[in-house]
Short mmCIF file of C-alpha atoms in Angstrom, two decimals:
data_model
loop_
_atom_site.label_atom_id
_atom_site.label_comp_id
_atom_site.label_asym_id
_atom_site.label_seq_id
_atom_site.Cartn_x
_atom_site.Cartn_y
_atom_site.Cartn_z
CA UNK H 4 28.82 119.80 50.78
CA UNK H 5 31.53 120.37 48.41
CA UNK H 6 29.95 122.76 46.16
CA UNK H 7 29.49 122.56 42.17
CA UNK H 8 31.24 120.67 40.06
CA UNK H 9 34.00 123.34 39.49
CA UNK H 10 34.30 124.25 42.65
CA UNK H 11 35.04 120.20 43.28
CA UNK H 12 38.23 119.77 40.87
CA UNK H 13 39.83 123.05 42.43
CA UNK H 14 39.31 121.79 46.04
CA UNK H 15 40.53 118.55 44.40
CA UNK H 16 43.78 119.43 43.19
CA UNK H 17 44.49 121.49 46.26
CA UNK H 18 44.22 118.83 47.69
CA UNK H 19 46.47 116.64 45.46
CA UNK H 20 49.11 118.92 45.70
CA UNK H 21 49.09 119.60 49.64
CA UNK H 22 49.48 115.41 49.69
CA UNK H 23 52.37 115.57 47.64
CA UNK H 24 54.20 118.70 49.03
CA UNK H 25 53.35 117.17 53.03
CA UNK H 26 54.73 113.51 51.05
CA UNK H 27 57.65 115.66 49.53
CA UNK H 28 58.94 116.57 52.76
CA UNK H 29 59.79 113.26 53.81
CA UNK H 30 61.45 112.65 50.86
CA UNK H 31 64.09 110.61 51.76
CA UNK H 32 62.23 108.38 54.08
CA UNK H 33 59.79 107.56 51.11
CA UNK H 34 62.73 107.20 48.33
CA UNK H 35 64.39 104.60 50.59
CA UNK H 36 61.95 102.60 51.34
CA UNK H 37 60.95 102.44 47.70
CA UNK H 38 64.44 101.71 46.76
CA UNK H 39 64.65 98.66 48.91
CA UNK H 40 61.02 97.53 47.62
CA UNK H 41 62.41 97.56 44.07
CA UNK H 42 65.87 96.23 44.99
CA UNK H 43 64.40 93.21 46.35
CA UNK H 44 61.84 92.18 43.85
CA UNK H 45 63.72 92.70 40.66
CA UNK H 46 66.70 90.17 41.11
CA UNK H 47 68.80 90.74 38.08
CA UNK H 48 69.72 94.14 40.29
CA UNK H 49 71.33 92.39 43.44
CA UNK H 50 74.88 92.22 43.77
CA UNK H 51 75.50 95.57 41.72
CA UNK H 52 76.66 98.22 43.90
CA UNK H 53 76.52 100.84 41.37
CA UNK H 54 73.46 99.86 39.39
CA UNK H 55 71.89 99.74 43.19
CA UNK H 56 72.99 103.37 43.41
CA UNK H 57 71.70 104.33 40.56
CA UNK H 58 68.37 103.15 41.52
CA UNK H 59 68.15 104.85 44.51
CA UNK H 60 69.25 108.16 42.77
CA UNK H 61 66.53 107.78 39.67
CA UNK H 62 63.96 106.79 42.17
CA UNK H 63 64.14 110.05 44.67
CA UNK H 64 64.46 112.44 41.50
CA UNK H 65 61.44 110.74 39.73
CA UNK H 66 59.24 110.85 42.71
CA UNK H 67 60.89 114.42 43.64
CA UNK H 68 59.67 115.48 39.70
CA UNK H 69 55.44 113.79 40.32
CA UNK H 70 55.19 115.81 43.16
CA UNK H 71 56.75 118.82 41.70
CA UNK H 72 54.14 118.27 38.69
CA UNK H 73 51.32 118.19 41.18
CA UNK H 74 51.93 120.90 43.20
CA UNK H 75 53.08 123.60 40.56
CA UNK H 76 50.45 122.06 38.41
CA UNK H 77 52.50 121.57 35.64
CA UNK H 78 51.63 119.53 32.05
CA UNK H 79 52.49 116.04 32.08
CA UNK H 80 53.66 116.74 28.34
CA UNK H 81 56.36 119.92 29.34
CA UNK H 82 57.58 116.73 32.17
CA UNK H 83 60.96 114.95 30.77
CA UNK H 84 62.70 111.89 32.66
CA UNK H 85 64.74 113.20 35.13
CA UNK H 86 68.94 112.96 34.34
CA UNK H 87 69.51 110.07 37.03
CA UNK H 88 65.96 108.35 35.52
CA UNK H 89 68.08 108.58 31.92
CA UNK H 90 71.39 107.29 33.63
CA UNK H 91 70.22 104.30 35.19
CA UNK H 92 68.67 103.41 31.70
CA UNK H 93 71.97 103.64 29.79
CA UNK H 94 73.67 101.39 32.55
CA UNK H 95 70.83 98.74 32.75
CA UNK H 96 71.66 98.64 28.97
CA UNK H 97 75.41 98.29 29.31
CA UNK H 98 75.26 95.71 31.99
CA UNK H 99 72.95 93.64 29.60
CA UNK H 100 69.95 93.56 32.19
CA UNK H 101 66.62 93.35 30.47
CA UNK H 102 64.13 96.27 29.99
CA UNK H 103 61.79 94.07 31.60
CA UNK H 104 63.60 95.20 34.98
CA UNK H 105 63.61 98.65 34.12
CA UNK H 106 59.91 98.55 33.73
CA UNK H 107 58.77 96.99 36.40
CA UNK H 108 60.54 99.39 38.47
CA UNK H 109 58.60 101.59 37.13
CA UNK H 110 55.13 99.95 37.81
CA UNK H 111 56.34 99.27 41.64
CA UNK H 112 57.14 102.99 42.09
CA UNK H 113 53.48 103.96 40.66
CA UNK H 114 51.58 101.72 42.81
CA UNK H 115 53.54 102.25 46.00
CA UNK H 116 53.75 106.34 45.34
CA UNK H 117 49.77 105.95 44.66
CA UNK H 118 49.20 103.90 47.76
CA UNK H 119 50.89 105.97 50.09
CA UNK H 120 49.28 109.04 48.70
CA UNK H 121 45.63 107.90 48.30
CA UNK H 122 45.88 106.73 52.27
CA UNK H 123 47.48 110.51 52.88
CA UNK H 124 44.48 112.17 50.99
CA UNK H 125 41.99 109.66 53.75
CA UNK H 126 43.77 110.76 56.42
CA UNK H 127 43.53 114.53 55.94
CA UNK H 128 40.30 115.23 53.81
CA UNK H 129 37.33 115.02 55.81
CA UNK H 130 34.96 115.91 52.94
CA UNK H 131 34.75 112.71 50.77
CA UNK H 132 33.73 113.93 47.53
CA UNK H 133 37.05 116.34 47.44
CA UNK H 134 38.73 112.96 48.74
CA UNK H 135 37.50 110.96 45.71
CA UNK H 136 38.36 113.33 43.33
CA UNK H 137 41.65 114.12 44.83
CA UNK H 138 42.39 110.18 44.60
CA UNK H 139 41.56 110.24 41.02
CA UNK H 140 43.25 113.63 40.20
CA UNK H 141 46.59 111.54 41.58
CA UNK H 142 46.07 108.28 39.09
CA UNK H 143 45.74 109.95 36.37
CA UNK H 144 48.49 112.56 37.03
CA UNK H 145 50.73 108.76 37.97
CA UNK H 146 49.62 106.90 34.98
CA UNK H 147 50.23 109.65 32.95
CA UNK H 148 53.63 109.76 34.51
CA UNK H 149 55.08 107.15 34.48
CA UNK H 150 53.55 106.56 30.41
CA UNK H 151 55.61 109.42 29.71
CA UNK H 152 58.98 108.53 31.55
CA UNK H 153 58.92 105.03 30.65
CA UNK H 154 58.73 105.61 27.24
CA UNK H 155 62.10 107.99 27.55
CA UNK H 156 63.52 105.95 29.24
CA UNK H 157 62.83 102.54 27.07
CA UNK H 158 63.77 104.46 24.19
CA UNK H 159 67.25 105.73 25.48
CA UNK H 160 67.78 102.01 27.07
CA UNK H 161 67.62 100.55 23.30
CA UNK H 162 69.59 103.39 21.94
CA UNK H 163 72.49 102.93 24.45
CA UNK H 164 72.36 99.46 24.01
CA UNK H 165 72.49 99.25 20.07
CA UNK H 166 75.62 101.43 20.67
CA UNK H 167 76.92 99.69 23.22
CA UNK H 168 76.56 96.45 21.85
CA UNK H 169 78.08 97.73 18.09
CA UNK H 170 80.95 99.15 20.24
CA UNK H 171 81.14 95.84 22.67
CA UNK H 172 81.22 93.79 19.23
CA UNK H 173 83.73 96.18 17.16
CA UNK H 174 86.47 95.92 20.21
CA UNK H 175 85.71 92.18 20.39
CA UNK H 176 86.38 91.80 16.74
CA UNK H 177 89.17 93.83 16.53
CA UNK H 178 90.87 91.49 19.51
CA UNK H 179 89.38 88.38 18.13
CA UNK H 180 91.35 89.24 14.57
CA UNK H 181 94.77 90.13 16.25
CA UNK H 182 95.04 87.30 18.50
CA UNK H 183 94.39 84.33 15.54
CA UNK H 184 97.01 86.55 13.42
CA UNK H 185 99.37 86.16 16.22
CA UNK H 186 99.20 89.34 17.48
CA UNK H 187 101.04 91.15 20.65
CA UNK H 188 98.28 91.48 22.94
CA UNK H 189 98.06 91.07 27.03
CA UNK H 190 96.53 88.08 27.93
CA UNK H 191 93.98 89.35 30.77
CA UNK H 192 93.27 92.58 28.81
CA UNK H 193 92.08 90.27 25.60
CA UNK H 194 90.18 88.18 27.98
CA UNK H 195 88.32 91.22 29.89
CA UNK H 196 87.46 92.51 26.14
CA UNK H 197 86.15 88.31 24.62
CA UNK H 198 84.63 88.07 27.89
CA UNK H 199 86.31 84.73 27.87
CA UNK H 200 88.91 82.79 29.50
CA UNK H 201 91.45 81.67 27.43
CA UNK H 202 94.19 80.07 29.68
CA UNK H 203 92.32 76.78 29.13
CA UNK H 204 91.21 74.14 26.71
CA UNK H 205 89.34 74.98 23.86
CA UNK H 206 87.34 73.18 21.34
CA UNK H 207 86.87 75.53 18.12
CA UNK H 208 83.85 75.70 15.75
CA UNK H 209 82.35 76.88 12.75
CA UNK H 210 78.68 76.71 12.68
CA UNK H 211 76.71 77.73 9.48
CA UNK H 212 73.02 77.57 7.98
CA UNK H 213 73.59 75.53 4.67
CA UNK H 214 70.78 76.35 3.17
CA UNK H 215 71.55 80.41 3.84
CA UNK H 216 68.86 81.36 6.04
CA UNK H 217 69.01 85.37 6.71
CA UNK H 218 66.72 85.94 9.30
CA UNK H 219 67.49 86.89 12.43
CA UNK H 220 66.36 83.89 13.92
CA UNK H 221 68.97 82.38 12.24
CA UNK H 222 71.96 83.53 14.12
CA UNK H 223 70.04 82.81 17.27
CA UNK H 224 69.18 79.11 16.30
CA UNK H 225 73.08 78.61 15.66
CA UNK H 226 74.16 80.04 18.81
CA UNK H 227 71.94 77.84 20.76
CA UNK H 228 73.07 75.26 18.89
CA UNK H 229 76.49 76.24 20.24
CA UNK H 230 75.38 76.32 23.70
CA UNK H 231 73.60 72.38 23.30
CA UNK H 232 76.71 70.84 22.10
CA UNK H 233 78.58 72.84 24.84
CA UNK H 234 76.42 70.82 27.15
CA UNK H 235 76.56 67.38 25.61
CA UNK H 236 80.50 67.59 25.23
CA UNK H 237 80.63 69.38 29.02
CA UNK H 238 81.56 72.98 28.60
CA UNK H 239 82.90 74.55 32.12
CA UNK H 240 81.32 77.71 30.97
CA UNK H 241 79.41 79.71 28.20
CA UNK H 242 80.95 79.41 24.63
CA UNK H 243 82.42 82.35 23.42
CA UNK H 244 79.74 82.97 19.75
CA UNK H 245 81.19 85.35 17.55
CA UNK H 246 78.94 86.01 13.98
CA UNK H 247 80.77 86.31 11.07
CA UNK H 248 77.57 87.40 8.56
CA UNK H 249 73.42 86.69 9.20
CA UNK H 250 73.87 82.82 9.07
CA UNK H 251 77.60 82.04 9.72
CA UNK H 252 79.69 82.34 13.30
CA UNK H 253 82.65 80.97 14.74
CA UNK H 254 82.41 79.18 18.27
CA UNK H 255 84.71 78.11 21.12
CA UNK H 256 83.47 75.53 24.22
CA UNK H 257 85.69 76.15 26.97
CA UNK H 258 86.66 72.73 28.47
CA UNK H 259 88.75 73.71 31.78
CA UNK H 260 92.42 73.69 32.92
CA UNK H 261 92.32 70.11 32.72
CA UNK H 262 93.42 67.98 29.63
CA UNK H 263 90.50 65.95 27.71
CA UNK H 264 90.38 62.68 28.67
CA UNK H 265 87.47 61.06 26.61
CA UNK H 266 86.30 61.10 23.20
CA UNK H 267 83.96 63.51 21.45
CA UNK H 268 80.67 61.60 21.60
CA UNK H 269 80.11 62.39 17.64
CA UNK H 270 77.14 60.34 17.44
CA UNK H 271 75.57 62.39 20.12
CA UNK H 272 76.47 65.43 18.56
CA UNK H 273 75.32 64.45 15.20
CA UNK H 274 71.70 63.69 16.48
CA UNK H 275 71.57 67.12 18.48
CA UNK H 276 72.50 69.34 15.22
CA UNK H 277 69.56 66.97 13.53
CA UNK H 278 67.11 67.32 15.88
CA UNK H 279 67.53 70.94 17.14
CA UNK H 280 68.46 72.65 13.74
CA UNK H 281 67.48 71.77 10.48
CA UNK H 282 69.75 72.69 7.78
CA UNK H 283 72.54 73.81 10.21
CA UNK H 284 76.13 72.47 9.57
CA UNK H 285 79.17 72.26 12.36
CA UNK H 286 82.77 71.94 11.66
CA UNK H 287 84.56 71.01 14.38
CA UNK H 288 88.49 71.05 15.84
CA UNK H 289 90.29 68.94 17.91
CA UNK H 290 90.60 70.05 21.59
CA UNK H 291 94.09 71.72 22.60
CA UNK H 292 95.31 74.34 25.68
CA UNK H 293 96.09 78.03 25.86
CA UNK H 294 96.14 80.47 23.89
CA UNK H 295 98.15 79.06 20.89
CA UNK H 296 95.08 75.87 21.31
CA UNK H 297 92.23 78.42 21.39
CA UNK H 298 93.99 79.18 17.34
CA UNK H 299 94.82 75.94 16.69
CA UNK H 300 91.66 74.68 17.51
CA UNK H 301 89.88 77.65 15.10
CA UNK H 302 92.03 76.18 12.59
CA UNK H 303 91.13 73.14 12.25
CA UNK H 304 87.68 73.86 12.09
CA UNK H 305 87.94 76.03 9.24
CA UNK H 306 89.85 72.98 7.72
CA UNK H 307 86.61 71.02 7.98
CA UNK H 308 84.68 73.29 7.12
CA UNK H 309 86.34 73.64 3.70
CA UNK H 310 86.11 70.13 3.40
CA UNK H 311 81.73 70.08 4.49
CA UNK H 312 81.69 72.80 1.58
CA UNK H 313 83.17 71.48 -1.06
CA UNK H 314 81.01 68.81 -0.54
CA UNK H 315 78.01 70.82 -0.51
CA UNK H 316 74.77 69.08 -0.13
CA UNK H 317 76.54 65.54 0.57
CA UNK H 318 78.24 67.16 3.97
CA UNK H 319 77.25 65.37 6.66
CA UNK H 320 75.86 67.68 9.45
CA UNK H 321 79.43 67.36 11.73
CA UNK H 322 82.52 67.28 10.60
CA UNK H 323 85.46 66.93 12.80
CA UNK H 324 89.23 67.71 11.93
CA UNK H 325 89.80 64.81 14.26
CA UNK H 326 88.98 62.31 11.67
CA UNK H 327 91.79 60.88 9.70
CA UNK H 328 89.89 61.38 5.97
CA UNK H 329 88.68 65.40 6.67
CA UNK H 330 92.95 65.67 7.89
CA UNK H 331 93.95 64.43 4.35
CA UNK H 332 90.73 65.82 2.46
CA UNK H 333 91.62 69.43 4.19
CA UNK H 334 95.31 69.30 2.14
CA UNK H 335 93.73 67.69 -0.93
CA UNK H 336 91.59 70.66 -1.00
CA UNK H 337 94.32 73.27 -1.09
CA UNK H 338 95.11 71.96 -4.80
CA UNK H 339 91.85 71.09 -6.84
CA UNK H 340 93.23 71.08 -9.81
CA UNK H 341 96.05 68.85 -8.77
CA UNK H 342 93.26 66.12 -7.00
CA UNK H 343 91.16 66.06 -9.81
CA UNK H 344 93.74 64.53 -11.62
CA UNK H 345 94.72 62.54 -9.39
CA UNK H 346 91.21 61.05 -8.48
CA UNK H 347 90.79 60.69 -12.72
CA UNK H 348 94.18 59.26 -13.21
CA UNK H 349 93.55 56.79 -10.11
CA UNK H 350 90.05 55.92 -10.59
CA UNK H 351 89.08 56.20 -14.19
CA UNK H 352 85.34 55.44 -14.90
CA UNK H 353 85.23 54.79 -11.23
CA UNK H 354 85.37 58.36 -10.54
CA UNK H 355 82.23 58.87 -12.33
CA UNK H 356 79.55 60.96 -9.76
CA UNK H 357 76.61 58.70 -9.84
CA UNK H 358 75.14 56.43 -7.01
CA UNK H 359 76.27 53.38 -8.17
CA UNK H 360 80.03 54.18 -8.49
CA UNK H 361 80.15 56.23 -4.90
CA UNK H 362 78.50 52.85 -3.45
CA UNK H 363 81.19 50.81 -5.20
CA UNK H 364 83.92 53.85 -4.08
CA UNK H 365 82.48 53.50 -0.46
CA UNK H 366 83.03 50.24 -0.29
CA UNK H 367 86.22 49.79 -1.43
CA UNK H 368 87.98 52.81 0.99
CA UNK H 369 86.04 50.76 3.51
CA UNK H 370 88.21 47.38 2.23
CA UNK H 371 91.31 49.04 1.56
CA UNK H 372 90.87 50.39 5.51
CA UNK H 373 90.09 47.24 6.85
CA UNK H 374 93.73 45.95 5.60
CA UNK H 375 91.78 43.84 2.54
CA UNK H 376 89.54 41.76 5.22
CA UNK H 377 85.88 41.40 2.98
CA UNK H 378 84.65 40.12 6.48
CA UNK H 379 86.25 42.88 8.67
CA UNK H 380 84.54 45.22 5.70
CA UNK H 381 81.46 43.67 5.74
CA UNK H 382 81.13 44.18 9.80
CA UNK H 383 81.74 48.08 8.80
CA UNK H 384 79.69 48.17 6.41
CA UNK H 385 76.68 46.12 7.78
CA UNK H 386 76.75 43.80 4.71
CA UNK H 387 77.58 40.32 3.75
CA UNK H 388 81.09 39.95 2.92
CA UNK H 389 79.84 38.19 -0.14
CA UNK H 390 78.22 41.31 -1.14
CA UNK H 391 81.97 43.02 -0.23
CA UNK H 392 83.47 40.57 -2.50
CA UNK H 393 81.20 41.91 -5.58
CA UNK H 394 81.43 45.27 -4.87
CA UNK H 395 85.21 45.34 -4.43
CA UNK H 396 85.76 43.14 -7.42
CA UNK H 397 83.45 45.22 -9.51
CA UNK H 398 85.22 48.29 -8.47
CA UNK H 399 88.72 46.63 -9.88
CA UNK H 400 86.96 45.92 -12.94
CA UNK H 401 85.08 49.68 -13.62
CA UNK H 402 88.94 51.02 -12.59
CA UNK H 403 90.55 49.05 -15.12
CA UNK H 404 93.03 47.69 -12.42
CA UNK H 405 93.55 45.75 -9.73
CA UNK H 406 93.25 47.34 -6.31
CA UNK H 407 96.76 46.71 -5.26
CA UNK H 408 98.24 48.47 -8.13
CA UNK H 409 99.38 52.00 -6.76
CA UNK H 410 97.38 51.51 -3.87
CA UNK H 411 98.24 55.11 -2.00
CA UNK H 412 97.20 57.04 -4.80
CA UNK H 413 94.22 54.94 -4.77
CA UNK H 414 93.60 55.35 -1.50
CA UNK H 415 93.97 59.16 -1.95
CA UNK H 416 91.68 59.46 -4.50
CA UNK H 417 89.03 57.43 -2.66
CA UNK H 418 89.48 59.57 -0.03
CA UNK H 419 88.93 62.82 -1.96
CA UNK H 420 86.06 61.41 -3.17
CA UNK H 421 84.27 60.48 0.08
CA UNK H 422 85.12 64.06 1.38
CA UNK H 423 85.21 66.31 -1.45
CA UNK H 424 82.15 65.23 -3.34
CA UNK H 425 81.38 66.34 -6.75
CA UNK H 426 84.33 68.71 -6.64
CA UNK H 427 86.43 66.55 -7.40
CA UNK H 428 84.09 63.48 -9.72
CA UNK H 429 83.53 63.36 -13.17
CA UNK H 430 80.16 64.12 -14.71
CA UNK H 431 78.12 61.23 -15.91
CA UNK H 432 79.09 60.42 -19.36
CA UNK H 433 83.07 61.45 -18.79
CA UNK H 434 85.10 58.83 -19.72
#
């Protein structure tokens, strides 16, 4: 018999703690084979030497500190996660490997430790009371464990990687800002630092939320955003995503070594930013190599992007440098004060921003693009060149003029106009 009750928990935890100091001397033996367990069912840890090590090392000293608990009897509470435990945290954190990993570690240690140790107490405690309670003296001594150390070391994983990320991000910032400015910096040492390859082609962008979302979601809408059109326009690699504020980033889809043979698919990319993010807005470059392309590239983007935002609400959801109105728009932008008058003395009353008069101004950039052919115009347009005919002769008549008379400032003003939006119009009622 086992005697009373008290008499039970004192044979109990002798008998816990014998298990775990006769398990504590093969040490070793029992670390290793835990390691491997581990090491083979969490796969985001293969292939990394030193995070491997580091396993090994917080897996002996956290079993090493249970059994020390057990057999010195000491509070769970006074237990703290054992230096290697802490390590192996921090560098899960810097290599970017989910807590999920860490904590699952965690879970296959406890069950495995408990395991072996409930089949140790079988094997040497005849009386099966003192067995029972033994067992249960050893859950709740791992439970209460690996509660404890998990939460230490989940907490120090975020910690490390809030800094590590705010220092990751400050250094790629920093080397982001001195190579567009031109800056002296070694090519494989800026590269190591973006985490992206720039001896290649790049195609630059400037992604936004128009209507100014600030969540958090946000940022992470717009970088997957980033990472669809890197797919429809066939990125060799992940974009390089660099936020600029909570709804606002600059992008670059790395294209290869080889030149670009075909066409942006703007259509395509038009219906993904529709379907995938509502009220998001890309600007887009043109595609060029190397270093001096990956800023060329950025630069053209921000080009049309001045030109979606001075259109404001009329933007379409793309808008590519690449396109021969957002090149001249970009430059008409730079002088506002100069296009306005130009668009007022070219246009007159046409000019005025109403629906009417942009129909009429649509159609007759259309014309004046399709060399003056009203049925080349109407094929564009997806009208009836009759309908061409009355538009474009209506336009000459709201102008004042005929549409041949200083036709390139016409055509520059027009131009403005279909780009520039109500930036550059005249309120209703201006003559």
């Amino acid at each position: 018999m086992s005697g009373s009750p008290a008499e039970l928990q004192v044979r109990a935890a002798a008998r816990a703690a014998e298990t775990t100091r006769r398990m504590g001397a093969g040490l070793t033996d029992t670390a290793t084979a835990l390691h491997a367990e581990i090491a083979d069912a969490v796969p985001e840890l293969r292939g990394d030497e030193v995070i491997l090590e580091l396993l090994r090392a917080s897996v002996e000293s956290n079993v090493e500190t249970f059994f020390h608990m057990l057999q010195h009897g000491i509070a769970t509470e006074e237990i703290g996660a054992p230096p290697a435990a802490i390590e192996y945290a921090r560098r899960l954190a810097q290599r970017g490997i989910s807590s999920n990993a860490l904590l699952r570690a965690y879970r296959i240690g406890q069950n495995q430790i408990l395991d072996l140790a409930i089949a140790e107490v079988a094997r040497h405690e005849p009386d099966r009371e003192v067995a029972l309670a033994a067992t249960q003296i050893l859950q709740r001594s791992g439970f209460a464990y690996v509660d404890l150390v998990a939460e230490q070391v989940v907490a120090e994983y975020e910690s490390e990687l809030e800094r590590w990320l705010a220092n990751r991000n400050t250094v790629r910032a920093s080397t982001l800002a001195t190579l567009l400015a031109g800056g002296d910096l070694e090519l494989g040492a800026a590269e190591n630092a973006l985490g992206y390859r720039l001896r290649q082609h790049h195609l630059g962008l400037i992604v936004w939320d128009a209507a100014g979302d600030d969540a958090a979601c946000g940022l992470r809408r717009l970088e997957s955003l980033v990472a669809a059109v890197g797919e429809q326009v066939g990125a060799v690699g992940q974009p390089f995503f660099m936020p600029q504020d909570s709804s606002h980033a600059w992008a670059w889809i790395p294209l290869g070594r080889a030149p670009r043979t075909n066409p942006l698919n703007l259509q395509a990319i038009i219906e993904l930013v529709t379907a995938t993010a509502d009220g998001a807005r890309i600007a887009i470059g043109g595609p060029h190599p190397a270093l001096a392309g990956f800023r060329t590239s950025h630069k053209e983007a921000v080009r049309a992007r001045t030109v979606a935002t001075m259109a404001n609400e009329r933007a379409a959801a793309v808008t590519v440098y690449d396109d021969p109105g957002v090149q001249v728009a970009s430059i008409l932008a730079h002088d506002l004060d100069g296009t306005r008058q130009l668009v007022a003395t070219s246009l007159g009353r046409l000019a005025v921003d109403d629906e009417p008069h942009q129909r009429l101004r649509e159609t007759l950039l259309a014309f004046l693009g399709a060399k003056s052919s009203y049925l080349a115009t109407a094929e564009v347009l997806h009208v009836h060149k009759n309908t061409v005919k009355y538009r474009v002769d209506k336009a000459a008549e709201v102008r004042g003029r005929a549409v041949d008379e200083d036709r390139l400032n016409l055509e520059l003003a027009l131009t403005a106009c279909r780009w520039l939006g109500a930036s550059v119009l005249l309120s209703r009622g201006t003559t």
